[in-house]
Amino acid sequence: MTLPKLETAARVGDQAFDALHAAISNGDYPAGRRLQIRNVAHELGISVMPVREAIKRLEEMGLVETQPYRGAVVKDFTPTELLHIYAVRRVLEVEAAAQGTKNLTREDFQHLDDLYAGLRRAVEDNQVIDYLDQDEMVLTTVYSAAGNPVLIEMIRTLWGRCRHYKIVGARDELDLGNAVHLLEHQERLIQAVKLGDSAAAARITAESIDAASARIRQALPRNR
């Protein structure tokens, strides 16, 4: 994957960060890929300084790490590290689902229905990245209604850290013909929030994250 040339403008470092973050999030830059500063700068058509700044920000987010003799690489999380991420996600997202359910409006319900339709289309078209984007928008709609922007920021940061695993997991489900598994939790969550059932929304969220954690325990060790 070749990065697009950037327009010369103010805050080139932000543009470099956005370009690299997008490449990591959509799987074009997989875990373990080296981020050679001069090569990245050449691809983007900018100097090395904004690239250094962008890589430093990605490292602070936990998406990039510096390795001996290799320099900056896209971070590849071990199964244990992923399980730690999912454990924290469970705490935060269960709370966000419970609190958000109390404040959703009819307009939010319509938006969730539209997003779920997009989820189904993405699954039918085997578009994994579109599916994950729609999935995160469904959850963001529910969680944001909790009214705590710090909570949402922390959750989204954790999503970014486990994005590679989520891509692999969704692709595996599609390859195995288990598309229904990619939709069942979202459908149940939307039904629960429409009923204003905070306890059910929290339970469904916990079940979804627990299922992902179980898949990590079963699948990742075999692949390493």
PDB file of C-alpha atoms in Angstrom:
ATOM      1  CA  MET A   1       0.000   0.000   0.000  1.00  0.00           C
ATOM      2  CA  THR A   2       1.342   3.430  -0.969  1.00  0.00           C
ATOM      3  CA  LEU A   3       0.469   6.417   1.176  1.00  0.00           C
ATOM      4  CA  PRO A   4      -1.147   9.384  -0.619  1.00  0.00           C
ATOM      5  CA  LYS A   5       0.860  12.555  -1.135  1.00  0.00           C
ATOM      6  CA  LEU A   6      -0.062  15.237   1.359  1.00  0.00           C
ATOM      7  CA  GLU A   7      -0.997  18.795   0.514  1.00  0.00           C
ATOM      8  CA  THR A   8       1.530  21.318   1.764  1.00  0.00           C
ATOM      9  CA  ALA A   9      -0.351  23.117   4.504  1.00  0.00           C
ATOM     10  CA  ALA A  10      -0.258  24.031   8.157  1.00  0.00           C
ATOM     11  CA  ARG A  11      -0.071  21.186  10.665  1.00  0.00           C
ATOM     12  CA  VAL A  12       1.465  18.684   8.267  1.00  0.00           C
ATOM     13  CA  GLY A  13       2.219  16.556  11.316  1.00  0.00           C
ATOM     14  CA  ASP A  14      -1.516  16.106  11.884  1.00  0.00           C
ATOM     15  CA  GLN A  15      -1.981  15.034   8.266  1.00  0.00           C
ATOM     16  CA  ALA A  16       0.884  12.555   8.547  1.00  0.00           C
ATOM     17  CA  PHE A  17      -0.628  11.169  11.747  1.00  0.00           C
ATOM     18  CA  ASP A  18      -4.055  10.805  10.102  1.00  0.00           C
ATOM     19  CA  ALA A  19      -2.567   9.040   7.061  1.00  0.00           C
ATOM     20  CA  LEU A  20      -0.569   6.571   9.154  1.00  0.00           C
ATOM     21  CA  HIS A  21      -3.410   6.009  11.611  1.00  0.00           C
ATOM     22  CA  ALA A  22      -5.770   5.234   8.712  1.00  0.00           C
ATOM     23  CA  ALA A  23      -3.276   2.810   7.161  1.00  0.00           C
ATOM     24  CA  ILE A  24      -2.982   0.964  10.476  1.00  0.00           C
ATOM     25  CA  SER A  25      -6.732   1.005  11.185  1.00  0.00           C
ATOM     26  CA  ASN A  26      -7.760  -0.387   7.805  1.00  0.00           C
ATOM     27  CA  GLY A  27      -5.131  -3.115   7.825  1.00  0.00           C
ATOM     28  CA  ASP A  28      -2.981  -1.728   5.006  1.00  0.00           C
ATOM     29  CA  TYR A  29      -0.149  -1.474   7.518  1.00  0.00           C
ATOM     30  CA  PRO A  30      -0.330  -4.824   9.354  1.00  0.00           C
ATOM     31  CA  ALA A  31       1.147  -5.649  12.730  1.00  0.00           C
ATOM     32  CA  GLY A  32       4.919  -5.922  12.550  1.00  0.00           C
ATOM     33  CA  ARG A  33       5.339  -3.590   9.583  1.00  0.00           C
ATOM     34  CA  ARG A  34       8.363  -1.312   9.845  1.00  0.00           C
ATOM     35  CA  LEU A  35       7.750   2.415   9.638  1.00  0.00           C
ATOM     36  CA  GLN A  36      10.938   3.658   8.034  1.00  0.00           C
ATOM     37  CA  ILE A  37      10.776   7.396   8.526  1.00  0.00           C
ATOM     38  CA  ARG A  38      12.497   8.449   5.308  1.00  0.00           C
ATOM     39  CA  ASN A  39      10.415   6.057   3.195  1.00  0.00           C
ATOM     40  CA  VAL A  40       7.170   7.216   4.809  1.00  0.00           C
ATOM     41  CA  ALA A  41       8.172  10.848   4.334  1.00  0.00           C
ATOM     42  CA  HIS A  42       8.934  10.179   0.668  1.00  0.00           C
ATOM     43  CA  GLU A  43       5.578   8.494   0.115  1.00  0.00           C
ATOM     44  CA  LEU A  44       3.749  11.389   1.747  1.00  0.00           C
ATOM     45  CA  GLY A  45       5.837  13.994  -0.034  1.00  0.00           C
ATOM     46  CA  ILE A  46       6.917  15.737   3.175  1.00  0.00           C
ATOM     47  CA  SER A  47       9.999  16.137   5.340  1.00  0.00           C
ATOM     48  CA  VAL A  48      10.978  13.642   8.020  1.00  0.00           C
ATOM     49  CA  MET A  49      10.150  15.847  11.006  1.00  0.00           C
ATOM     50  CA  PRO A  50       6.322  15.626  10.694  1.00  0.00           C
ATOM     51  CA  VAL A  51       6.655  11.859  10.239  1.00  0.00           C
ATOM     52  CA  ARG A  52       8.722  11.587  13.418  1.00  0.00           C
ATOM     53  CA  GLU A  53       6.028  13.587  15.229  1.00  0.00           C
ATOM     54  CA  ALA A  54       3.259  11.347  13.857  1.00  0.00           C
ATOM     55  CA  ILE A  55       5.072   8.142  14.808  1.00  0.00           C
ATOM     56  CA  LYS A  56       5.690   9.465  18.309  1.00  0.00           C
ATOM     57  CA  ARG A  57       1.953  10.152  18.713  1.00  0.00           C
ATOM     58  CA  LEU A  58       1.104   6.665  17.460  1.00  0.00           C
ATOM     59  CA  GLU A  59       3.590   5.211  19.931  1.00  0.00           C
ATOM     60  CA  GLU A  60       1.922   7.151  22.762  1.00  0.00           C
ATOM     61  CA  MET A  61      -1.409   5.629  21.678  1.00  0.00           C
ATOM     62  CA  GLY A  62       0.068   2.139  21.862  1.00  0.00           C
ATOM     63  CA  LEU A  63      -0.245   1.458  18.126  1.00  0.00           C
ATOM     64  CA  VAL A  64       3.471   1.641  17.337  1.00  0.00           C
ATOM     65  CA  GLU A  65       6.526   0.482  19.252  1.00  0.00           C
ATOM     66  CA  THR A  66      10.275   0.903  18.824  1.00  0.00           C
ATOM     67  CA  GLN A  67      12.195  -2.362  18.523  1.00  0.00           C
ATOM     68  CA  PRO A  68      15.969  -2.913  18.671  1.00  0.00           C
ATOM     69  CA  TYR A  69      17.613  -2.916  15.224  1.00  0.00           C
ATOM     70  CA  ARG A  70      14.235  -2.369  13.517  1.00  0.00           C
ATOM     71  CA  GLY A  71      13.103   1.033  14.699  1.00  0.00           C
ATOM     72  CA  ALA A  72       9.403   1.886  14.711  1.00  0.00           C
ATOM     73  CA  VAL A  73       6.981  -0.923  13.832  1.00  0.00           C
ATOM     74  CA  VAL A  74       3.219  -1.364  13.990  1.00  0.00           C
ATOM     75  CA  LYS A  75       2.664  -3.042  17.349  1.00  0.00           C
ATOM     76  CA  ASP A  76       1.700  -6.703  17.384  1.00  0.00           C
ATOM     77  CA  PHE A  77      -0.033  -7.563  20.636  1.00  0.00           C
ATOM     78  CA  THR A  78       0.497 -10.906  22.322  1.00  0.00           C
ATOM     79  CA  PRO A  79      -2.562 -12.937  23.363  1.00  0.00           C
ATOM     80  CA  THR A  80      -1.977 -11.909  26.973  1.00  0.00           C
ATOM     81  CA  GLU A  81      -1.804  -8.230  26.044  1.00  0.00           C
ATOM     82  CA  LEU A  82      -5.010  -8.538  24.014  1.00  0.00           C
ATOM     83  CA  LEU A  83      -6.769 -10.215  26.911  1.00  0.00           C
ATOM     84  CA  HIS A  84      -5.725  -7.347  29.167  1.00  0.00           C
ATOM     85  CA  ILE A  85      -7.145  -4.864  26.643  1.00  0.00           C
ATOM     86  CA  TYR A  86     -10.420  -6.766  26.440  1.00  0.00           C
ATOM     87  CA  ALA A  87     -10.659  -6.978  30.221  1.00  0.00           C
ATOM     88  CA  VAL A  88     -10.461  -3.185  30.460  1.00  0.00           C
ATOM     89  CA  ARG A  89     -12.857  -2.801  27.542  1.00  0.00           C
ATOM     90  CA  ARG A  90     -15.353  -4.962  29.390  1.00  0.00           C
ATOM     91  CA  VAL A  91     -15.312  -2.706  32.446  1.00  0.00           C
ATOM     92  CA  LEU A  92     -15.651   0.506  30.458  1.00  0.00           C
ATOM     93  CA  GLU A  93     -18.091  -0.624  27.777  1.00  0.00           C
ATOM     94  CA  VAL A  94     -20.504  -2.377  30.108  1.00  0.00           C
ATOM     95  CA  GLU A  95     -20.786   0.861  32.078  1.00  0.00           C
ATOM     96  CA  ALA A  96     -21.113   2.958  28.914  1.00  0.00           C
ATOM     97  CA  ALA A  97     -23.860   0.695  27.544  1.00  0.00           C
ATOM     98  CA  ALA A  98     -25.835   0.787  30.784  1.00  0.00           C
ATOM     99  CA  GLN A  99     -25.601   4.554  31.154  1.00  0.00           C
ATOM    100  CA  GLY A 100     -26.072   5.345  27.480  1.00  0.00           C
ATOM    101  CA  THR A 101     -29.260   3.287  27.218  1.00  0.00           C
ATOM    102  CA  LYS A 102     -30.950   5.626  29.696  1.00  0.00           C
ATOM    103  CA  ASN A 103     -30.479   8.671  27.468  1.00  0.00           C
ATOM    104  CA  LEU A 104     -31.057   7.536  23.889  1.00  0.00           C
ATOM    105  CA  THR A 105     -33.741   9.331  21.866  1.00  0.00           C
ATOM    106  CA  ARG A 106     -36.068   8.284  19.055  1.00  0.00           C
ATOM    107  CA  GLU A 107     -33.665   9.970  16.637  1.00  0.00           C
ATOM    108  CA  ASP A 108     -30.884   7.800  18.035  1.00  0.00           C
ATOM    109  CA  PHE A 109     -33.026   4.698  17.494  1.00  0.00           C
ATOM    110  CA  GLN A 110     -33.493   5.597  13.830  1.00  0.00           C
ATOM    111  CA  HIS A 111     -29.769   6.217  13.481  1.00  0.00           C
ATOM    112  CA  LEU A 112     -29.031   2.810  15.019  1.00  0.00           C
ATOM    113  CA  ASP A 113     -31.428   1.150  12.561  1.00  0.00           C
ATOM    114  CA  ASP A 114     -29.631   2.864   9.665  1.00  0.00           C
ATOM    115  CA  LEU A 115     -26.251   1.793  10.992  1.00  0.00           C
ATOM    116  CA  TYR A 116     -27.441  -1.797  11.450  1.00  0.00           C
ATOM    117  CA  ALA A 117     -28.598  -1.822   7.829  1.00  0.00           C
ATOM    118  CA  GLY A 118     -25.093  -0.705   6.883  1.00  0.00           C
ATOM    119  CA  LEU A 119     -23.656  -3.514   8.997  1.00  0.00           C
ATOM    120  CA  ARG A 120     -25.725  -6.075   7.124  1.00  0.00           C
ATOM    121  CA  ARG A 121     -24.655  -4.675   3.747  1.00  0.00           C
ATOM    122  CA  ALA A 122     -20.999  -4.773   4.765  1.00  0.00           C
ATOM    123  CA  VAL A 123     -21.309  -8.416   5.845  1.00  0.00           C
ATOM    124  CA  GLU A 124     -23.173  -9.365   2.658  1.00  0.00           C
ATOM    125  CA  ASP A 125     -20.474  -7.677   0.564  1.00  0.00           C
ATOM    126  CA  ASN A 126     -17.612  -9.176   2.621  1.00  0.00           C
ATOM    127  CA  GLN A 127     -16.330  -5.686   3.435  1.00  0.00           C
ATOM    128  CA  VAL A 128     -14.545  -6.227   6.722  1.00  0.00           C
ATOM    129  CA  ILE A 129     -13.306  -2.676   7.243  1.00  0.00           C
ATOM    130  CA  ASP A 130     -16.733  -1.207   6.480  1.00  0.00           C
ATOM    131  CA  TYR A 131     -18.250  -3.724   8.887  1.00  0.00           C
ATOM    132  CA  LEU A 132     -15.889  -2.743  11.697  1.00  0.00           C
ATOM    133  CA  ASP A 133     -16.441   0.955  11.063  1.00  0.00           C
ATOM    134  CA  GLN A 134     -20.220   0.512  11.182  1.00  0.00           C
ATOM    135  CA  ASP A 135     -19.953  -1.667  14.278  1.00  0.00           C
ATOM    136  CA  GLU A 136     -17.950   1.002  16.098  1.00  0.00           C
ATOM    137  CA  MET A 137     -20.459   3.659  15.047  1.00  0.00           C
ATOM    138  CA  VAL A 138     -23.307   1.587  16.524  1.00  0.00           C
ATOM    139  CA  LEU A 139     -21.463   1.298  19.813  1.00  0.00           C
ATOM    140  CA  THR A 140     -20.371   4.944  19.759  1.00  0.00           C
ATOM    141  CA  THR A 141     -23.994   6.032  19.352  1.00  0.00           C
ATOM    142  CA  VAL A 142     -25.009   4.061  22.441  1.00  0.00           C
ATOM    143  CA  TYR A 143     -21.967   4.863  24.535  1.00  0.00           C
ATOM    144  CA  SER A 144     -21.916   8.584  23.704  1.00  0.00           C
ATOM    145  CA  ALA A 145     -25.386   8.943  25.188  1.00  0.00           C
ATOM    146  CA  ALA A 146     -23.760   8.299  28.574  1.00  0.00           C
ATOM    147  CA  GLY A 147     -22.520  11.872  28.310  1.00  0.00           C
ATOM    148  CA  ASN A 148     -18.925  11.167  29.347  1.00  0.00           C
ATOM    149  CA  PRO A 149     -16.456  12.139  26.589  1.00  0.00           C
ATOM    150  CA  VAL A 150     -13.460  10.861  28.577  1.00  0.00           C
ATOM    151  CA  LEU A 151     -15.054   7.417  28.737  1.00  0.00           C
ATOM    152  CA  ILE A 152     -15.602   7.423  24.963  1.00  0.00           C
ATOM    153  CA  GLU A 153     -12.044   8.572  24.309  1.00  0.00           C
ATOM    154  CA  MET A 154     -10.630   5.731  26.407  1.00  0.00           C
ATOM    155  CA  ILE A 155     -12.845   3.150  24.720  1.00  0.00           C
ATOM    156  CA  ARG A 156     -11.922   4.331  21.227  1.00  0.00           C
ATOM    157  CA  THR A 157      -8.225   4.200  22.118  1.00  0.00           C
ATOM    158  CA  LEU A 158      -8.626   0.569  23.177  1.00  0.00           C
ATOM    159  CA  TRP A 159     -10.508  -0.200  19.967  1.00  0.00           C
ATOM    160  CA  GLY A 160      -7.555   1.120  18.030  1.00  0.00           C
ATOM    161  CA  ARG A 161      -5.136  -1.087  19.916  1.00  0.00           C
ATOM    162  CA  CYS A 162      -7.031  -4.284  19.120  1.00  0.00           C
ATOM    163  CA  ARG A 163      -8.040  -3.267  15.586  1.00  0.00           C
ATOM    164  CA  HIS A 164      -5.751  -5.814  13.907  1.00  0.00           C
ATOM    165  CA  TYR A 165      -7.252  -8.641  15.907  1.00  0.00           C
ATOM    166  CA  LYS A 166     -10.757  -7.418  15.099  1.00  0.00           C
ATOM    167  CA  ILE A 167      -9.921  -7.430  11.379  1.00  0.00           C
ATOM    168  CA  VAL A 168      -8.574 -10.990  11.563  1.00  0.00           C
ATOM    169  CA  GLY A 169     -11.535 -12.164  13.632  1.00  0.00           C
ATOM    170  CA  ALA A 170     -14.143 -10.705  11.289  1.00  0.00           C
ATOM    171  CA  ARG A 171     -12.409 -12.138   8.226  1.00  0.00           C
ATOM    172  CA  ASP A 172     -12.246 -15.567   9.849  1.00  0.00           C
ATOM    173  CA  GLU A 173     -15.984 -15.503  10.618  1.00  0.00           C
ATOM    174  CA  LEU A 174     -16.780 -14.589   7.012  1.00  0.00           C
ATOM    175  CA  ASP A 175     -14.427 -17.240   5.627  1.00  0.00           C
ATOM    176  CA  LEU A 176     -16.058 -19.869   7.856  1.00  0.00           C
ATOM    177  CA  GLY A 177     -19.554 -18.830   6.762  1.00  0.00           C
ATOM    178  CA  ASN A 178     -20.413 -17.538  10.232  1.00  0.00           C
ATOM    179  CA  ALA A 179     -21.690 -14.136   9.131  1.00  0.00           C
ATOM    180  CA  VAL A 180     -24.571 -14.375  11.602  1.00  0.00           C
ATOM    181  CA  HIS A 181     -22.065 -14.161  14.457  1.00  0.00           C
ATOM    182  CA  LEU A 182     -21.045 -10.720  13.218  1.00  0.00           C
ATOM    183  CA  LEU A 183     -24.549  -9.343  13.598  1.00  0.00           C
ATOM    184  CA  GLU A 184     -26.212 -11.060  16.529  1.00  0.00           C
ATOM    185  CA  HIS A 185     -24.831  -8.974  19.377  1.00  0.00           C
ATOM    186  CA  GLN A 186     -25.543  -5.669  17.650  1.00  0.00           C
ATOM    187  CA  GLU A 187     -29.114  -6.707  16.858  1.00  0.00           C
ATOM    188  CA  ARG A 188     -29.736  -7.721  20.466  1.00  0.00           C
ATOM    189  CA  LEU A 189     -28.113  -4.554  21.793  1.00  0.00           C
ATOM    190  CA  ILE A 190     -30.265  -2.334  19.603  1.00  0.00           C
ATOM    191  CA  GLN A 191     -33.385  -4.172  20.733  1.00  0.00           C
ATOM    192  CA  ALA A 192     -32.388  -3.728  24.381  1.00  0.00           C
ATOM    193  CA  VAL A 193     -31.689   0.002  24.112  1.00  0.00           C
ATOM    194  CA  LYS A 194     -34.972   0.588  22.304  1.00  0.00           C
ATOM    195  CA  LEU A 195     -36.704  -0.989  25.289  1.00  0.00           C
ATOM    196  CA  GLY A 196     -34.681   1.170  27.658  1.00  0.00           C
ATOM    197  CA  ASP A 197     -33.368  -1.989  29.322  1.00  0.00           C
ATOM    198  CA  SER A 198     -30.014  -0.899  30.762  1.00  0.00           C
ATOM    199  CA  ALA A 199     -29.369  -4.229  32.458  1.00  0.00           C
ATOM    200  CA  ALA A 200     -29.880  -6.156  29.216  1.00  0.00           C
ATOM    201  CA  ALA A 201     -27.684  -3.718  27.277  1.00  0.00           C
ATOM    202  CA  ALA A 202     -24.912  -4.174  29.833  1.00  0.00           C
ATOM    203  CA  ARG A 203     -25.284  -7.961  29.777  1.00  0.00           C
ATOM    204  CA  ILE A 204     -25.205  -8.163  25.970  1.00  0.00           C
ATOM    205  CA  THR A 205     -22.129  -5.950  25.844  1.00  0.00           C
ATOM    206  CA  ALA A 206     -20.377  -8.142  28.391  1.00  0.00           C
ATOM    207  CA  GLU A 207     -21.308 -11.284  26.446  1.00  0.00           C
ATOM    208  CA  SER A 208     -19.916  -9.821  23.216  1.00  0.00           C
ATOM    209  CA  ILE A 209     -16.576  -8.949  24.790  1.00  0.00           C
ATOM    210  CA  ASP A 210     -16.437 -12.278  26.646  1.00  0.00           C
ATOM    211  CA  ALA A 211     -16.972 -14.101  23.342  1.00  0.00           C
ATOM    212  CA  ALA A 212     -14.108 -12.162  21.754  1.00  0.00           C
ATOM    213  CA  SER A 213     -11.873 -12.962  24.728  1.00  0.00           C
ATOM    214  CA  ALA A 214     -12.723 -16.656  24.389  1.00  0.00           C
ATOM    215  CA  ARG A 215     -11.752 -16.556  20.709  1.00  0.00           C
ATOM    216  CA  ILE A 216      -8.410 -14.989  21.630  1.00  0.00           C
ATOM    217  CA  ARG A 217      -7.708 -17.777  24.116  1.00  0.00           C
ATOM    218  CA  GLN A 218      -8.652 -20.465  21.588  1.00  0.00           C
ATOM    219  CA  ALA A 219      -7.189 -19.104  18.344  1.00  0.00           C
ATOM    220  CA  LEU A 220      -4.191 -16.871  18.917  1.00  0.00           C
ATOM    221  CA  PRO A 221      -1.914 -19.323  20.726  1.00  0.00           C
ATOM    222  CA  ARG A 222      -2.232 -21.755  17.819  1.00  0.00           C
ATOM    223  CA  ASN A 223      -1.172 -19.072  15.380  1.00  0.00           C
ATOM    224  CA  ARG A 224       2.012 -18.161  17.217  1.00  0.00           C
TER     225      ARG A 224
END
